[in-house]
Coordinates of C-alpha atoms in Angstrom, one line a residue:
M234 CA 0.4 0.1 0.1
M235 CA 2.9 2.5 0.7
K236 CA 4.5 1.7 -2.6
V237 CA 1.0 2.6 -4.2
F238 CA 1.4 5.6 -1.9
Y239 CA 4.8 7.0 -2.9
A240 CA 3.6 6.1 -6.9
F241 CA 1.4 8.3 -6.5
L242 CA 3.1 11.1 -5.0
F243 CA 5.8 11.0 -7.4
F244 CA 3.8 11.2 -10.6
T245 CA 2.1 14.1 -8.8
F246 CA 5.0 16.1 -8.0
L247 CA 6.2 14.9 -12.1
A248 CA 2.7 16.3 -12.8
V249 CA 3.2 19.7 -11.4
D250 CA 6.8 20.2 -12.7
T251 CA 6.0 19.4 -15.9
S252 CA 3.1 22.0 -15.9
A253 CA 5.5 24.6 -14.3
Q254 CA 7.9 24.1 -17.4
K255 CA 5.3 24.8 -20.2
K256 CA 5.6 28.1 -22.0
P257 CA 2.6 30.4 -21.1
L258 CA 0.2 31.1 -24.3
D259 CA 0.8 34.7 -25.0
H260 CA 0.8 37.0 -28.0
S261 CA 4.6 35.8 -28.2
V262 CA 3.6 32.4 -29.5
Y263 CA 1.2 33.1 -32.3
D264 CA 4.0 34.0 -35.2
G265 CA 5.1 30.4 -34.2
W266 CA 1.6 28.3 -35.0
Q267 CA 1.8 26.6 -38.7
S268 CA -1.0 26.2 -41.1
L269 CA -1.3 23.5 -43.8
G270 CA -1.6 24.7 -47.6
N271 CA -1.2 24.5 -51.3
T272 CA -2.1 20.5 -51.0
Y273 CA -2.0 18.6 -54.3
I274 CA -2.1 15.4 -56.0
S275 CA -1.2 14.2 -59.0
K276 CA -3.0 12.7 -61.6
K277 CA -1.8 9.2 -61.1
G278 CA -2.0 9.7 -57.4
D279 CA 1.4 8.8 -56.4
K280 CA 2.5 12.1 -55.5
V281 CA 1.7 14.7 -53.2
F282 CA 2.9 18.0 -51.9
Y283 CA 1.9 20.3 -49.4
T284 CA 3.4 23.1 -47.6
I285 CA 3.8 24.3 -44.1
S286 CA 3.7 27.9 -43.1
P287 CA 4.4 29.8 -40.1
Q288 CA 2.0 33.1 -39.4
E289 CA 5.2 34.7 -39.7
G290 CA 8.3 34.0 -41.5
D291 CA 9.5 31.5 -44.4
G292 CA 7.6 28.1 -45.0
E293 CA 8.4 25.2 -46.8
L294 CA 6.9 22.8 -49.6
F295 CA 7.2 18.8 -49.1
L296 CA 6.9 16.5 -52.2
K297 CA 6.4 12.8 -51.2
N298 CA 5.2 10.0 -53.3
D299 CA 2.7 6.9 -52.6
K300 CA 4.7 5.5 -49.6
N301 CA 5.0 8.9 -47.4
E302 CA 8.8 9.3 -48.7
T303 CA 10.2 12.7 -49.1
L304 CA 11.1 13.6 -52.6
L305 CA 11.9 17.1 -52.2
S306 CA 11.9 19.6 -49.6
L307 CA 11.9 23.5 -51.0
P308 CA 11.8 26.3 -48.7
R309 CA 9.7 29.2 -49.5
A310 CA 8.1 27.8 -52.4
T311 CA 5.0 30.1 -53.7
N312 CA 2.8 28.7 -56.7
P313 CA 3.7 25.2 -57.2
K314 CA 2.8 22.9 -60.0
I315 CA 3.6 19.5 -61.6
S316 CA 3.8 19.1 -65.2
F317 CA 1.2 17.8 -67.4
D318 CA 3.1 14.7 -67.8
E319 CA 4.5 14.8 -64.0
Q320 CA 7.9 15.1 -65.1
H321 CA 8.9 17.6 -63.8
F322 CA 8.1 20.0 -60.5
V323 CA 8.0 24.0 -60.9
S324 CA 7.9 26.3 -58.3
L325 CA 8.6 30.3 -57.9
I326 CA 10.9 30.3 -54.3
S327 CA 10.1 33.9 -52.8
P328 CA 12.9 35.6 -50.6
P329 CA 13.3 35.4 -46.9
Y330 CA 11.3 37.1 -44.9
K331 CA 13.5 39.0 -43.0
D332 CA 15.0 40.4 -46.3
T333 CA 11.8 41.2 -47.6
R334 CA 10.8 42.6 -44.1
K335 CA 14.4 45.0 -43.9
A336 CA 13.4 45.9 -47.5
K337 CA 9.8 47.6 -46.7
I338 CA 11.8 48.9 -43.2
D339 CA 14.0 50.6 -45.8
K340 CA 11.3 51.9 -47.9
K341 CA 13.3 50.4 -50.9
K342 CA 11.8 51.2 -54.5
R343 CA 9.5 47.9 -56.3
E344 CA 12.1 47.6 -58.3
D345 CA 15.3 47.3 -55.8
M346 CA 13.2 44.9 -53.8
P347 CA 14.0 41.3 -53.4
K348 CA 13.1 39.5 -56.1
D349 CA 11.8 36.1 -56.8
S350 CA 13.5 32.9 -58.4
L351 CA 12.6 29.8 -60.3
A352 CA 12.9 26.6 -59.2
V353 CA 12.6 23.5 -62.0
Y354 CA 13.3 20.0 -60.9
S355 CA 13.3 17.2 -62.9
F356 CA 11.7 13.5 -61.4
A357 CA 13.8 11.6 -64.1
S358 CA 17.1 13.0 -63.7
K359 CA 16.6 14.2 -60.0
S360 CA 18.2 17.8 -60.7
W361 CA 17.3 21.1 -59.8
M362 CA 17.5 24.0 -62.2
K363 CA 17.3 27.6 -60.5
L364 CA 16.9 31.2 -62.0
P365 CA 16.9 34.4 -60.5
N366 CA 14.8 37.5 -61.0
V367 CA 11.5 35.6 -62.2
K368 CA 8.2 37.1 -61.5
S369 CA 6.1 34.7 -62.8
Y370 CA 5.6 31.4 -64.7
Q371 CA 2.8 29.4 -67.0
L372 CA 2.7 25.9 -67.7
A373 CA 0.3 24.9 -70.1
E374 CA -2.7 22.9 -68.9
E375 CA -2.0 19.6 -71.3
D376 CA 1.4 20.2 -72.2
G377 CA 4.5 19.0 -70.2
R378 CA 7.3 20.2 -72.8
H379 CA 7.1 23.8 -72.4
L380 CA 7.7 25.9 -69.6
V381 CA 7.2 30.3 -70.2
Y382 CA 8.4 32.5 -67.2
L383 CA 8.7 35.9 -67.1
Y384 CA 12.1 37.6 -65.4
D385 CA 14.1 40.7 -65.2
D386 CA 17.3 41.3 -67.2
V387 CA 19.5 43.4 -64.7
P388 CA 23.0 44.2 -66.4
E389 CA 25.6 44.5 -63.6
K390 CA 27.2 47.3 -63.5
K391 CA 30.9 47.5 -64.4
P392 CA 33.3 48.3 -61.6
R393 CA 35.1 51.7 -61.5
K394 CA 38.5 51.3 -62.3
D395 CA 41.7 51.3 -59.8
T396 CA 43.1 54.8 -60.1
T397 CA 45.1 53.4 -56.8
S398 CA 48.0 51.0 -58.0
K399 CA 50.7 51.9 -60.1
S400 CA 49.6 51.2 -63.4
A401 CA 47.0 53.9 -63.5
K402 CA 46.8 57.1 -65.1
P403 CA 48.0 60.1 -63.5
A404 CA 45.3 62.0 -61.4
A405 CA 44.8 64.6 -63.4
D406 CA 43.5 62.2 -66.0
S407 CA 42.0 60.2 -63.6
S408 CA 38.7 62.5 -63.1
K409 CA 38.1 61.4 -66.8
V410 CA 37.4 58.2 -65.5
K411 CA 33.7 57.3 -64.9
N412 CA 31.4 53.8 -64.4
E413 CA 30.2 53.0 -68.1
R414 CA 26.9 53.5 -68.3
P415 CA 25.0 49.8 -68.4
K416 CA 22.4 48.7 -70.7
K417 CA 19.1 49.5 -69.5
P418 CA 17.0 46.9 -67.6
T419 CA 14.4 44.7 -69.2
T420 CA 11.5 42.8 -68.9
N421 CA 11.8 39.4 -71.2
L422 CA 9.7 36.2 -72.0
A423 CA 11.6 33.2 -72.2
V424 CA 10.0 30.0 -73.8
Y425 CA 11.6 27.2 -72.0
R426 CA 11.6 23.6 -73.5
L427 CA 11.8 21.1 -70.1
G428 CA 14.5 18.7 -70.3
T429 CA 16.6 20.4 -73.3
G430 CA 16.7 24.2 -72.4
R431 CA 16.0 27.5 -72.8
D432 CA 14.4 27.9 -76.5
T433 CA 13.5 31.6 -77.3
V434 CA 13.8 34.8 -75.8
F435 CA 11.5 38.0 -76.4
I436 CA 12.6 41.2 -74.6
N437 CA 10.5 44.3 -73.2
V438 CA 7.5 42.3 -72.6
E439 CA 5.0 43.2 -70.4
A440 CA 2.1 40.4 -70.2
Y441 CA 1.6 36.8 -71.6
E442 CA -0.4 33.9 -71.7
I443 CA 0.3 30.3 -73.2
D444 CA -2.5 28.1 -74.4
K445 CA -3.7 24.7 -73.1
T446 CA -2.1 22.9 -75.7
G447 CA 1.4 24.4 -75.0
N448 CA 1.6 25.4 -79.1
Y449 CA 0.6 29.3 -78.6
V450 CA 2.2 32.1 -76.4
V451 CA 0.6 35.4 -77.0
F452 CA 2.3 38.5 -75.2
T453 CA 2.6 42.0 -75.1
R454 CA 5.6 44.3 -76.0
K455 CA 6.6 47.7 -75.3
P456 CA 7.4 49.6 -78.4
E457 CA 11.0 50.7 -78.6
E458 CA 12.1 53.7 -76.9
K459 CA 12.4 56.5 -80.0
D460 CA 9.2 54.6 -81.6
S461 CA 6.6 57.6 -80.9
L462 CA 4.1 55.4 -83.7
G463 CA 4.2 52.4 -81.4
T464 CA 4.6 50.2 -84.3
T465 CA 7.6 47.9 -83.0
G466 CA 5.2 47.0 -79.8
G467 CA 1.8 46.0 -79.3
V468 CA 0.5 42.2 -79.3
F469 CA 2.2 39.1 -80.5
R470 CA 1.7 35.5 -81.2
Y471 CA 4.6 32.8 -81.3
H472 CA 3.7 29.3 -82.6
I473 CA 5.9 27.3 -80.5
P474 CA 6.4 24.0 -82.7
G475 CA 6.8 26.0 -85.9
R476 CA 8.8 28.6 -84.3
Q477 CA 6.8 31.6 -86.0
L478 CA 5.7 34.9 -84.9
I479 CA 3.0 37.0 -85.6
H480 CA 2.6 40.6 -84.9
L481 CA -1.3 40.9 -84.2
A482 CA -2.3 44.0 -83.1
S483 CA 0.4 47.3 -83.4
G484 CA 0.4 50.8 -82.0
K485 CA 0.3 52.1 -77.7
G486 CA -2.4 51.5 -75.8
T487 CA -3.7 49.1 -72.9
F488 CA -3.7 45.1 -74.6
K489 CA -5.0 42.4 -71.8
N490 CA -7.2 39.8 -70.8
F491 CA -6.1 37.4 -73.6
T492 CA -8.5 33.9 -74.0
F493 CA -8.2 30.9 -76.3
D494 CA -10.6 27.8 -77.4
E495 CA -9.5 24.6 -76.0
T496 CA -7.5 24.1 -79.4
G497 CA -5.1 27.0 -79.0
E498 CA -6.5 27.9 -82.6
K499 CA -8.7 30.8 -81.4
L500 CA -7.4 34.0 -79.5
A501 CA -9.6 36.8 -78.3
F502 CA -8.3 40.4 -76.7
L503 CA -9.5 43.3 -75.0
V504 CA -7.9 46.8 -76.5
D505 CA -8.1 50.2 -75.8
K506 CA -5.8 52.8 -78.2
S507 CA -7.5 55.8 -76.6
P508 CA -4.9 58.6 -76.0
E509 CA -2.9 58.3 -72.8
K510 CA -4.6 61.5 -71.0
S511 CA -8.1 60.7 -72.0
L512 CA -11.0 60.3 -69.6
Q513 CA -12.9 57.5 -71.2
K514 CA -11.8 54.4 -72.7
D515 CA -12.5 52.8 -75.6
F516 CA -12.3 49.0 -75.7
K517 CA -12.7 46.6 -78.0
I518 CA -12.3 42.6 -78.8
Y519 CA -10.0 41.7 -81.2
Y520 CA -9.8 38.5 -82.7
H521 CA -7.4 35.8 -84.5
T522 CA -7.2 32.3 -85.6
G523 CA -4.3 30.2 -85.6
A524 CA -4.6 29.6 -89.6
S525 CA -4.2 32.9 -90.8
A526 CA -1.2 35.1 -91.2
D527 CA -2.0 38.8 -91.1
S528 CA -3.0 40.7 -87.9
A529 CA -6.1 40.7 -85.8
K530 CA -9.5 42.1 -86.4
V531 CA -12.0 44.0 -84.3
L532 CA -14.4 41.8 -83.3
V533 CA -17.2 43.7 -81.0
S534 CA -16.8 47.3 -80.5
A535 CA -19.5 49.6 -79.0
A536 CA -20.9 49.9 -82.6
T537 CA -21.5 45.8 -83.1
P538 CA -25.4 45.3 -83.8
G539 CA -26.5 44.1 -80.6
V540 CA -24.8 46.1 -78.4
P541 CA -27.2 48.7 -76.6
Q542 CA -27.1 52.6 -77.1
K543 CA -24.8 54.1 -74.7
W544 CA -23.1 50.7 -73.6
Y545 CA -19.4 49.8 -74.7
V546 CA -17.2 46.6 -74.4
S547 CA -16.1 46.6 -70.8
G548 CA -12.5 46.8 -70.2
D549 CA -13.2 45.0 -66.6
A550 CA -15.0 41.7 -67.7
F551 CA -12.7 38.5 -68.5
L552 CA -13.4 37.0 -71.9
R553 CA -14.3 32.8 -72.6
F554 CA -14.4 30.6 -75.3
S555 CA -17.2 27.6 -74.7
K556 CA -15.7 24.6 -75.2
N557 CA -16.8 23.5 -78.1
G558 CA -15.3 27.1 -79.2
E559 CA -18.6 28.2 -80.9
K560 CA -19.1 30.9 -78.3
L561 CA -17.1 33.8 -76.7
F562 CA -18.4 35.3 -73.9
L563 CA -17.7 38.7 -72.9
G564 CA -19.1 41.8 -70.9
L565 CA -20.9 45.1 -71.3
A566 CA -21.8 47.9 -69.6
P567 CA -23.2 51.2 -69.4
V568 CA -20.6 54.1 -70.6
P569 CA -19.8 56.1 -67.6
R570 CA -20.3 59.6 -66.8
V571 CA -16.9 61.6 -67.7
K572 CA -15.6 63.2 -64.7
D573 CA -15.6 67.3 -65.7
T574 CA -12.2 68.8 -65.1
T575 CA -13.2 71.9 -65.5
L576 CA -14.4 71.4 -61.7
V577 CA -11.6 73.0 -59.0
E578 CA -11.5 69.4 -56.2
F579 CA -10.8 71.6 -53.6
E580 CA -13.5 74.1 -54.2
H581 CA -16.2 70.7 -53.7
A582 CA -17.5 69.7 -50.7
K583 CA -17.7 66.2 -50.3
L584 CA -20.9 64.5 -49.0
D585 CA -21.8 60.9 -48.4
I586 CA -25.8 60.8 -48.5
W587 CA -27.8 58.0 -47.3
H588 CA -31.8 57.3 -47.3
W589 CA -33.3 54.9 -45.4
K590 CA -35.0 53.2 -48.6
D591 CA -31.1 52.7 -50.2
D592 CA -30.7 49.4 -51.1
Y593 CA -27.6 49.0 -48.9
L594 CA -26.4 51.0 -45.6
Q595 CA -23.8 54.0 -46.3
P596 CA -20.7 51.9 -45.4
Q597 CA -21.4 48.9 -47.5
Q598 CA -22.3 51.4 -50.0
L599 CA -18.4 52.9 -49.8
V600 CA -17.4 49.3 -49.5
N601 CA -19.0 48.2 -52.9
L602 CA -18.3 51.2 -55.1
R603 CA -15.2 49.8 -56.6
R604 CA -17.1 46.9 -57.6
E605 CA -20.1 48.7 -58.5
L606 CA -18.5 51.0 -60.7
S607 CA -16.0 47.9 -62.7
R608 CA -19.5 46.0 -62.8
S609 CA -20.5 44.6 -66.6
Y610 CA -23.1 42.1 -67.8
L611 CA -22.9 39.2 -69.6
A612 CA -23.4 38.9 -73.1
V613 CA -22.3 36.5 -76.1
M614 CA -21.6 36.2 -80.0
H615 CA -21.6 33.2 -82.0
M616 CA -18.4 32.4 -83.8
N617 CA -20.3 30.9 -86.9
T618 CA -22.0 34.2 -87.6
P619 CA -19.9 36.8 -85.7
T620 CA -22.1 39.4 -86.7
R621 CA -23.9 40.2 -83.9
V622 CA -23.8 40.8 -80.1
I623 CA -26.4 39.2 -77.5
P624 CA -27.0 40.5 -74.2
L625 CA -27.9 38.1 -71.6
A626 CA -28.2 40.8 -68.9
D627 CA -28.8 44.4 -68.1
E628 CA -29.5 46.6 -64.8
T629 CA -32.9 44.2 -64.1
L630 CA -31.2 41.1 -64.3
P631 CA -27.6 41.8 -63.6
D632 CA -26.4 38.4 -62.1
T633 CA -25.5 35.5 -64.0
R634 CA -24.4 31.9 -64.0
G635 CA -23.3 29.2 -66.6
T636 CA -21.8 25.8 -66.9
E637 CA -18.3 25.6 -67.1
E638 CA -18.2 24.2 -70.8
G639 CA -20.5 26.9 -71.9
N640 CA -21.5 24.8 -75.0
N641 CA -25.6 24.2 -73.7
E642 CA -28.1 26.9 -74.5
F643 CA -29.5 28.6 -70.7
V644 CA -27.4 30.6 -68.4
L645 CA -29.3 31.2 -65.1
A646 CA -29.7 34.8 -64.4
T647 CA -31.5 36.3 -60.9
T648 CA -32.4 39.6 -60.0
D649 CA -33.1 41.0 -56.4
V650 CA -33.6 44.2 -57.5
G651 CA -36.3 46.2 -54.8
R652 CA -36.1 43.7 -52.5
R653 CA -32.8 44.3 -51.0
I654 CA -33.2 46.0 -48.2
E655 CA -33.9 42.8 -46.1
T656 CA -30.7 42.0 -46.2
Q657 CA -30.0 44.6 -44.0
W658 CA -31.5 42.4 -41.3
Q659 CA -31.5 38.5 -42.8
T660 CA -28.9 36.2 -44.9
G661 CA -29.7 36.8 -48.4
S662 CA -32.1 38.6 -50.6
Y663 CA -35.2 37.3 -52.5
Q664 CA -35.1 36.5 -56.7
D665 CA -36.4 35.9 -59.1
V666 CA -34.5 33.0 -61.3
Y667 CA -35.2 33.3 -65.1
A668 CA -33.8 30.9 -67.7
V669 CA -32.1 33.0 -70.4
S670 CA -31.3 31.7 -74.1
T671 CA -28.0 32.1 -75.4
V672 CA -29.7 31.7 -79.0
D673 CA -31.4 34.9 -78.9
G674 CA -31.4 36.2 -75.5
S675 CA -34.7 35.4 -74.3
R676 CA -36.0 35.2 -71.1
K677 CA -38.3 32.1 -69.3
L678 CA -38.9 32.4 -65.7
I679 CA -38.4 29.3 -63.6
V680 CA -39.3 30.5 -60.1
K681 CA -40.2 33.6 -58.5
N682 CA -39.0 35.2 -55.1
I683 CA -37.1 32.7 -53.2
R684 CA -34.6 33.4 -50.8
G685 CA -31.7 29.9 -51.3
N686 CA -28.9 29.4 -53.2
V687 CA -29.7 28.4 -57.4
S688 CA -26.9 26.7 -59.6
L689 CA -27.1 25.2 -62.8
S690 CA -26.2 21.2 -63.4
P691 CA -22.8 20.6 -65.5
E692 CA -24.2 19.9 -68.8
G693 CA -26.9 22.8 -68.0
K694 CA -30.2 20.7 -68.0
Y695 CA -31.4 21.7 -64.7
A696 CA -31.9 24.1 -62.3
L697 CA -31.0 23.4 -58.9
W698 CA -32.2 25.1 -55.2
Y699 CA -32.8 25.1 -51.7
N700 CA -35.1 27.4 -50.7
R701 CA -34.9 28.4 -47.3
E702 CA -38.5 29.2 -46.4
D703 CA -39.9 25.7 -46.9
Q704 CA -36.0 23.9 -46.6
N705 CA -36.8 22.1 -49.6
W706 CA -34.6 21.4 -52.6
Y707 CA -36.2 21.6 -56.2
A708 CA -34.9 20.6 -59.6
H709 CA -36.1 22.5 -62.7
N710 CA -35.9 20.9 -65.9
L711 CA -35.0 23.4 -68.5
A712 CA -36.1 22.4 -71.8
A713 CA -39.5 21.0 -70.3
G714 CA -40.2 24.1 -68.0
T715 CA -41.1 21.4 -65.2
T716 CA -40.1 21.7 -61.6
V717 CA -40.1 19.3 -59.1
Q718 CA -39.8 19.0 -55.2
L719 CA -36.7 16.2 -54.6
N720 CA -37.5 15.8 -51.0
K721 CA -41.1 15.1 -51.2
G722 CA -42.4 12.2 -48.7
L723 CA -38.6 12.2 -47.1
N724 CA -39.2 12.3 -43.1
V725 CA -35.8 13.6 -42.8
S726 CA -34.8 17.5 -42.8
F727 CA -32.3 18.5 -45.1
A728 CA -31.6 22.2 -43.4
D729 CA -28.8 23.1 -41.2
E730 CA -29.8 21.1 -37.6
D731 CA -27.8 23.1 -35.8
N732 CA -28.6 26.6 -36.5
D733 CA -28.5 28.8 -34.0
S734 CA -29.2 32.7 -35.7
P735 CA -32.6 34.0 -35.8
D736 CA -32.9 33.5 -39.3
T737 CA -34.3 30.3 -41.2
P738 CA -31.5 27.5 -41.5
G739 CA -29.2 27.0 -44.8
S740 CA -29.0 23.6 -46.5
Y741 CA -25.7 21.3 -46.0
G742 CA -25.1 21.8 -50.1
T743 CA -24.6 19.2 -52.8
A744 CA -21.7 16.7 -53.2
G745 CA -21.7 16.8 -57.3
W746 CA -23.7 15.2 -60.0
T747 CA -23.7 12.1 -62.3
A748 CA -23.0 12.0 -65.9
G749 CA -26.0 13.5 -67.9
D750 CA -27.4 15.4 -65.0
E751 CA -29.2 12.3 -64.5
K752 CA -28.8 12.6 -60.6
V753 CA -27.4 15.0 -58.0
W754 CA -26.3 13.9 -54.6
I755 CA -27.1 16.2 -51.6
Y756 CA -26.0 16.4 -48.0
D757 CA -28.1 16.6 -44.8
K758 CA -26.4 16.4 -41.5
Y759 CA -24.8 13.1 -41.6
D760 CA -25.5 11.5 -45.0
I761 CA -25.3 11.8 -48.7
W762 CA -28.3 11.4 -50.9
S763 CA -28.7 10.5 -54.5
F764 CA -31.9 12.3 -56.3
K765 CA -33.0 11.5 -59.5
T766 CA -33.5 15.0 -61.2
D767 CA -37.0 13.8 -63.1
G768 CA -38.0 13.6 -59.0
S769 CA -38.9 9.7 -59.4
Q770 CA -36.2 8.0 -57.1
A771 CA -34.4 9.1 -53.3
V772 CA -31.9 7.1 -52.4
K773 CA -29.8 7.1 -49.1
L774 CA -26.1 6.3 -50.0
T775 CA -24.8 5.9 -46.8
S776 CA -25.5 4.8 -43.1
G777 CA -24.4 8.2 -41.4
R778 CA -27.9 9.4 -39.2
E779 CA -27.8 6.2 -37.6
N780 CA -24.1 5.9 -36.0
R781 CA -23.7 9.6 -35.4
I782 CA -21.0 9.6 -38.6
T783 CA -21.0 12.8 -41.0
Y784 CA -20.4 11.6 -44.5
R785 CA -18.9 14.2 -47.2
Y786 CA -17.6 13.6 -50.6

């Protein structure tokens, strides 16, 4: 009995002593907390990488195989990727945190800040290649042959000649000795063939984009210094296999938002050639195909049929081809009012005026201001007959969502105009949902005055939504124009059972769709359910509720 008592005392004192040695949890330990990020699994499933990063300081990337063996580690890795053929690992390497911090404290200019470098690792040869002063890089989504990257070429300054040596010229002549003026630094684009070495370099490049197939690179280049007309600058398209360079558009201006179709043959981009000090931008969409050898042509402008009066091509919208290349989605916007430069700014008061019938509270209006000034509205052009733009949204029906491929006829459009005040005290507004045809722009009302999330099925055959008011799931057949309640007759809740806010509960969301939009998988608190989208079948795929186990995909 005494042995047990002494043992108890020993472990009690040990526990007290151990707890006394623990470092107290205060503000000084926060920076050491680590987080997991940049997780990736290769297509074959035999490689994974992830980064471990502290709250403040330098993180580290680890790449492992399916046996949990570390193949490589890379400190300060950012934007890591594995090539399409999974033969190479590529990543930027950020400067050490302490160097960047010191440069900020010293208020160094942007061009003098520490710069990233690029690391390329070959799994076959187990060797590294590292390049300095790299600003960004891109890999083709469906090609593992090429890497393109943008880097700063900063020539080294030649050292001052030693005038103190015996062989130096007399002091009278040494006053004429000066540092030799280096050539100016340039930002260059390199097309690098993985495994063999650099292929081609283009100087004075500002922006670039590689297509999915890895056959084409498009980039913008600054005009030469003495070129006042900008004829040497503009947009260039380079065919990598054929090593052929085409000058698509010249002149001074803004060139951006390059987008290729799936094949890489079709290219569209935004161009604004307004005078530099112009207060009104005039963006146009230029178009080029890989088969043509001439320059790009204007495809859409404010004068194109279908563009509403006093509207123009938005310079803030992204361009996107449908997967089959038959449609080009773009953004339109009302022409903004030009600022009156004759008014002296300091002679005019600035006021923020709010009315109780405004859609949003004044602080939210100020937060949303930049987004609203750059708002655009979806439109489409059919590339088989590229003569007319079809608007799909406007100020009364502003928000749209389509499928990832964009081949289907309809997009969903929603509007909550006139019903936004309620969002000041509740989650989400009531909205009307429409199906808008990309063929002629016609609109069909799907459901009116619902509050909940609405989505489009992957092939665009169904609209799916959860209604917070009755806490049910619905599917609408866009072709037939019919709506069914998916969970009808089921004695189970699909609403958030743990909702603790003074509002109607939301849903647990969806897991995905099956091929052909035939079925949709929906979560309840514990399980995954499979619903046929015509409402004819509901099947519980898991047995979580019985065992209090939550299943998620």
